[in-house]
Short mmCIF file of C-alpha atoms in Angstrom, two decimals:
data_model
loop_
_atom_site.label_atom_id
_atom_site.label_comp_id
_atom_site.label_asym_id
_atom_site.label_seq_id
_atom_site.Cartn_x
_atom_site.Cartn_y
_atom_site.Cartn_z
CA MET A 1 32.52 -11.08 31.78
CA VAL A 2 29.57 -8.73 32.10
CA SER A 3 27.05 -8.95 34.45
CA LYS A 4 23.53 -8.83 33.77
CA GLN A 5 23.25 -5.82 36.23
CA GLN A 6 26.45 -4.32 34.35
CA GLN A 7 24.49 -4.20 31.26
CA LYS A 8 21.43 -2.64 32.74
CA GLU A 9 23.68 0.36 33.77
CA PHE A 10 25.04 0.17 30.26
CA ILE A 11 21.90 0.45 28.70
CA THR A 12 20.30 3.12 31.63
CA LEU A 13 23.43 5.14 31.20
CA VAL A 14 23.23 5.09 26.89
CA SER A 15 19.44 6.49 27.40
CA THR A 16 20.41 9.46 29.38
CA LYS A 17 22.56 10.77 26.34
CA LEU A 18 19.29 10.15 23.99
CA THR A 19 16.62 12.65 22.97
CA SER A 20 12.93 11.65 23.90
CA LYS A 21 12.54 10.58 20.67
CA GLU A 22 15.54 8.62 19.95
CA LEU A 23 14.87 6.88 23.40
CA VAL A 24 11.16 5.72 22.57
CA TRP A 25 12.60 4.44 19.25
CA VAL A 26 15.05 2.01 20.95
CA SER A 27 12.69 1.02 23.79
CA THR A 28 10.38 -0.21 21.11
CA LYS A 29 13.41 -1.81 19.19
CA THR A 30 15.16 -3.54 21.65
CA ALA A 31 12.12 -5.10 23.20
CA ILE A 32 10.63 -6.54 20.43
CA VAL A 33 14.83 -8.18 19.60
CA SER A 34 14.56 -9.71 23.03
CA ASP A 35 12.17 -11.93 22.05
CA ILE A 36 13.15 -14.30 20.39
CA GLU A 37 10.37 -15.03 18.35
CA THR A 38 10.62 -11.69 16.76
CA SER A 39 14.42 -11.65 17.45
CA HIS A 40 14.87 -12.13 13.87
CA LYS A 41 14.25 -8.27 13.03
CA PHE A 42 17.58 -7.51 14.76
CA LYS A 43 19.51 -6.95 11.45
CA VAL A 44 17.35 -4.36 9.75
CA PHE A 45 16.92 -2.58 13.45
CA PHE A 46 20.89 -2.61 13.40
CA SER A 47 20.51 -1.39 10.17
CA LEU A 48 18.02 1.53 10.60
CA VAL A 49 20.30 2.74 13.71
CA ALA A 50 21.86 5.35 11.26
CA ARG A 51 18.25 6.77 10.55
CA PHE A 52 16.84 7.27 13.52
CA ILE A 53 20.04 7.83 15.71
CA SER A 54 22.19 10.95 15.83
CA SER A 55 25.31 9.98 15.11
CA ASP A 56 26.92 12.64 17.12
CA ASN A 57 29.60 11.39 20.02
CA PRO A 58 27.82 12.15 23.45
CA SER A 59 30.53 14.26 26.15
CA TRP A 60 30.48 12.13 29.47
CA ASP A 61 31.20 13.31 32.83
CA LYS A 62 33.92 12.03 35.55
CA ASN A 63 31.56 9.73 36.84
CA GLU A 64 29.63 8.55 33.85
CA THR A 65 32.93 7.73 32.54
CA GLU A 66 33.63 5.94 35.52
CA THR A 67 31.08 3.81 35.12
CA MET A 68 31.72 3.04 31.85
CA GLU A 69 34.89 2.25 32.74
CA ALA A 70 33.80 -0.59 35.05
CA ILE A 71 31.44 -2.05 33.18
CA TYR A 72 33.79 -2.33 29.95
CA PRO A 73 37.29 -1.07 30.25
CA GLY A 74 39.37 0.84 28.08
CA PHE A 75 36.02 2.61 27.19
CA SER A 76 37.21 6.47 27.23
CA LYS A 77 40.44 5.61 24.97
CA SER A 78 38.28 5.25 21.38
CA ILE A 79 35.31 7.28 20.49
CA TRP A 80 31.75 5.80 20.91
CA SER A 81 29.23 7.79 18.66
CA LYS A 82 25.50 7.52 20.08
CA GLN A 83 24.81 5.28 17.01
CA ASP A 84 27.41 2.94 18.12
CA LEU A 85 25.68 2.93 21.84
CA VAL A 86 22.46 2.36 20.31
CA ARG A 87 23.45 -1.14 18.49
CA ALA A 88 25.29 -2.20 21.34
CA CYS A 89 21.92 -2.13 23.59
CA LEU A 90 20.65 -3.93 20.67
CA MET A 91 22.78 -6.65 20.57
CA ILE A 92 22.66 -6.88 24.69
CA ALA A 93 18.97 -7.24 24.09
CA LEU A 94 19.05 -10.65 22.12
CA ASP A 95 18.63 -13.75 23.90
CA PRO A 96 22.42 -15.28 24.94
CA GLY A 97 20.65 -18.56 23.89
CA ILE A 98 20.07 -17.60 20.09
CA ASN A 99 22.25 -14.34 19.43
CA LYS A 100 25.58 -16.32 17.87
CA PRO A 101 24.30 -17.60 14.65
CA LEU A 102 23.03 -14.35 14.22
CA LEU A 103 25.34 -12.25 14.85
CA LEU A 104 27.78 -14.01 13.26
CA SER A 105 25.39 -13.78 9.87
CA PHE A 106 25.67 -10.27 10.27
CA PHE A 107 29.19 -9.93 10.56
CA GLU A 108 28.77 -11.37 6.94
CA ILE A 109 26.79 -8.06 5.27
CA ALA A 110 27.34 -5.47 7.53
CA GLU A 111 29.17 -2.71 6.47
CA MET A 112 31.75 -0.96 8.01
CA LYS A 113 30.04 0.98 10.76
CA GLU A 114 27.87 -1.35 11.42
CA GLN A 115 31.36 -4.06 11.89
CA VAL A 116 32.39 -1.28 13.58
CA ALA A 117 29.87 -1.64 16.60
CA LEU A 118 29.60 -5.72 16.33
CA TYR A 119 33.30 -5.67 17.20
CA LYS A 120 32.82 -2.78 19.72
CA GLY A 121 29.97 -4.37 21.17
CA LEU A 122 30.75 -8.09 21.82
CA TYR A 123 32.87 -7.29 25.02
CA LEU A 124 28.87 -6.54 26.72
CA LEU A 125 27.42 -10.06 25.33
CA GLU A 126 26.70 -12.98 28.56
CA ASN A 127 28.03 -15.06 26.04
CA ALA A 128 31.11 -13.35 24.82
CA SER A 129 33.50 -15.97 24.76
CA SER A 130 31.21 -17.82 21.78
CA PHE A 131 32.65 -14.61 19.94
CA ARG A 132 36.36 -15.58 19.71
CA ASN A 133 37.07 -17.02 16.33
CA GLN A 134 34.85 -14.19 15.05
CA VAL A 135 37.40 -11.39 16.40
CA ALA A 136 40.36 -13.67 15.96
CA GLU A 137 39.12 -13.53 11.85
CA GLY A 138 38.89 -9.65 12.15
CA ILE A 139 42.20 -9.26 12.99
CA ARG A 140 42.99 -9.71 9.42
CA THR A 141 40.68 -6.75 8.08
CA ASN A 142 42.37 -4.26 6.75
CA MET A 143 39.91 -1.55 7.13
CA VAL A 144 41.63 0.91 9.73
CA ASN A 145 38.05 1.35 11.52
CA VAL A 146 37.47 -1.93 12.03
CA PHE A 147 40.58 -2.85 13.47
CA ASP A 148 40.68 -0.35 15.65
CA ALA A 149 37.14 -1.31 17.06
CA ILE A 150 39.06 -4.64 17.65
CA ALA A 151 41.92 -3.02 18.89
CA SER A 152 42.10 -0.05 20.49
CA GLY A 153 39.79 0.47 23.92
CA ASN A 154 38.33 -2.79 23.70
CA PRO A 155 39.06 -5.49 26.24
CA TYR A 156 37.60 -8.42 24.22
CA PRO A 157 41.02 -8.99 22.62
CA LYS A 158 43.05 -9.23 25.93
CA THR A 159 40.40 -10.92 27.64
CA TYR A 160 39.10 -13.52 26.03
CA LEU A 161 41.93 -14.70 22.46
CA ASP A 162 44.45 -16.99 23.43
CA GLU A 163 48.19 -15.59 22.74
CA ASP A 164 48.69 -16.22 18.83
CA ALA A 165 45.33 -14.64 18.34
CA TRP A 166 46.62 -11.62 20.60
CA ASN A 167 50.09 -11.81 19.02
CA GLN A 168 48.68 -10.87 15.47
CA LEU A 169 46.85 -8.46 17.22
CA ILE A 170 49.63 -6.38 18.48
CA LEU A 171 51.95 -7.84 14.67
CA LYS A 172 49.62 -5.93 12.97
CA SER A 173 48.94 -2.95 15.35
CA PHE A 174 52.48 -1.99 13.80
CA PHE A 175 52.04 -2.98 10.36
CA MET A 176 49.19 -0.48 10.35
CA ASP A 177 50.83 2.09 12.27
CA ARG A 178 48.24 2.44 15.39
CA LYS A 179 49.07 3.53 18.78
CA LEU A 180 49.60 0.54 21.10
CA TYR A 181 49.32 2.14 24.09
CA LEU A 182 45.21 2.78 23.68
CA ILE A 183 45.17 -1.21 23.39
CA GLN A 184 43.63 -2.39 26.79
CA TYR A 185 45.53 -4.75 28.84
CA VAL A 186 48.67 -4.08 26.25
CA ASP A 187 50.94 -4.48 29.38
CA GLN A 188 49.07 -7.73 30.41
CA GLY A 189 50.16 -8.97 27.13
CA LYS A 190 53.29 -9.46 27.41
CA ASN A 191 54.74 -12.90 26.09
CA GLU A 192 58.07 -13.95 25.42
CA ASN A 193 56.98 -15.69 21.73
CA LEU A 194 55.89 -11.96 21.00
CA ALA A 195 58.67 -10.23 21.97
CA ASN A 196 60.80 -12.70 20.07
CA MET A 197 59.34 -12.05 16.77
CA LEU A 198 59.02 -8.28 17.13
CA GLN A 199 62.92 -8.06 17.92
CA ASP A 200 63.13 -10.43 14.08
CA TYR A 201 60.96 -7.94 13.03
CA VAL A 202 63.19 -5.12 14.06
CA LYS A 203 66.17 -6.99 13.14
CA GLU A 204 65.08 -7.37 9.82
CA ARG A 205 63.33 -3.12 9.69
CA TRP A 206 66.96 -1.98 10.40
CA ALA A 207 68.57 -4.39 8.25
CA ALA A 208 67.11 -2.83 5.23
CA GLY A 209 67.55 0.85 6.27
CA ARG A 210 64.25 1.53 8.21
CA GLN A 211 62.99 2.39 11.51
CA VAL A 212 61.00 1.03 13.83
CA SER A 213 57.72 2.48 16.06
CA LEU A 214 59.53 3.53 19.92
CA GLU A 215 56.40 2.01 21.02
CA ILE A 216 57.69 -1.57 19.79
CA TRP A 217 60.40 -1.54 22.76
CA ARG A 218 57.58 -1.53 24.93
CA MET A 219 56.27 -5.42 24.40
CA ILE A 220 60.17 -6.25 24.15
CA ASN A 221 60.99 -4.85 27.68
CA GLY A 222 61.37 -7.94 29.96
CA TYR A 223 62.74 -10.38 27.01
CA LEU A 224 65.46 -7.96 25.24
CA ARG A 225 68.14 -10.17 23.62
CA GLU A 226 72.16 -10.28 23.76
CA ASP A 227 71.76 -10.02 20.03
CA ILE A 228 69.70 -7.07 19.95
CA LYS A 229 71.93 -5.50 22.59
CA ALA A 230 74.79 -6.18 20.26
CA LEU A 231 73.01 -4.40 17.39
CA PHE A 232 72.36 -1.53 20.03
CA SER A 233 76.04 -0.85 19.86
CA LYS A 234 76.54 -0.73 16.07
CA ARG A 235 73.63 1.92 16.26
CA THR A 236 73.50 5.71 16.94
CA PHE A 237 70.40 7.27 18.43
CA GLU A 238 69.10 10.43 18.87
CA GLY A 239 66.18 12.02 20.76
CA LYS A 240 63.14 9.86 21.90
CA GLU A 241 64.69 6.95 20.33
CA ASN A 242 68.08 7.10 22.32
CA GLU A 243 66.11 8.16 25.61
CA VAL A 244 64.08 4.36 25.01
CA VAL A 245 67.27 2.23 24.16
CA THR A 246 68.99 4.03 27.40
CA LYS A 247 66.29 3.13 29.78
CA LEU A 248 66.04 -0.64 28.27
CA LEU A 249 70.02 -1.49 29.07
CA GLN A 250 69.88 0.83 32.43
CA GLN A 251 66.96 -1.39 33.43
CA ASN A 252 68.52 -4.76 32.08
CA ASN A 253 65.13 -6.41 31.44
CA GLU A 254 63.00 -5.09 34.72
CA PRO A 255 59.74 -4.10 33.93
CA ILE A 256 59.49 0.13 33.12
CA PRO A 257 56.62 1.66 34.10
CA ALA A 258 53.43 2.11 31.89
CA GLU A 259 53.66 5.93 32.31
CA PHE A 260 57.20 5.99 30.19
CA TRP A 261 55.63 4.21 27.65
CA ASP A 262 52.62 6.27 27.05
CA GLY A 263 54.98 9.43 26.88
CA MET A 264 56.93 7.91 24.37
CA ALA A 265 53.62 6.74 22.08
CA SER A 266 52.11 10.64 22.11
CA THR A 267 55.72 11.36 20.72
CA ASN A 268 55.90 8.85 18.79
#
């Protein structure tokens, strides 16, 4: 859970990326939504961000990046626009005692960029765990930008979702052709049920004469079945695919370093 001190650090660092005019607007609006009596204005202000805050993507130096990573693990794996950052600040400003119904109702009407910011910002809330069902439902989306907001560089899924929802996230990543190495805590999310589903998927793809992403083996490593090993001997592999298969067989279900998989992903 993100602490109040970390929330303050996040807001302070975001403030340094805003113009004086933008900072006045944000400070005024966060003060209003932090008051339970006027918190209902959140939806209006959240939408108005696009009018008053630049859509630029701020740059971060090494120290700033490290601070953000400490608060929000995976921060540097995705792009945060100034509008995303300000919207997260507005979410943080809401009283956790009343934010759930307000935010859940907004998910139903938010346009794409607003949904992106909402899913990115949930992890920063004191009661982030209260939104498990919303995030699990969000995995079903077919909007790439929204899915990426949930999956790429977002610590929420592995931190708060149960195994079934997490496994659906990984499966959907392959169906949507998204990069697995960008998923925060991806290696910590390995599990036998997921590995078995992916191996069944591999068999279906190969039977249909199709290829599979090299990244799929990252989640199977440690749970490689004998029937898949038998299929290896009947197929011809070249290049990076051959390198991955050789590594899997040599390791004999022993963990393969994340650096190896990250390297495969960048060429896949």
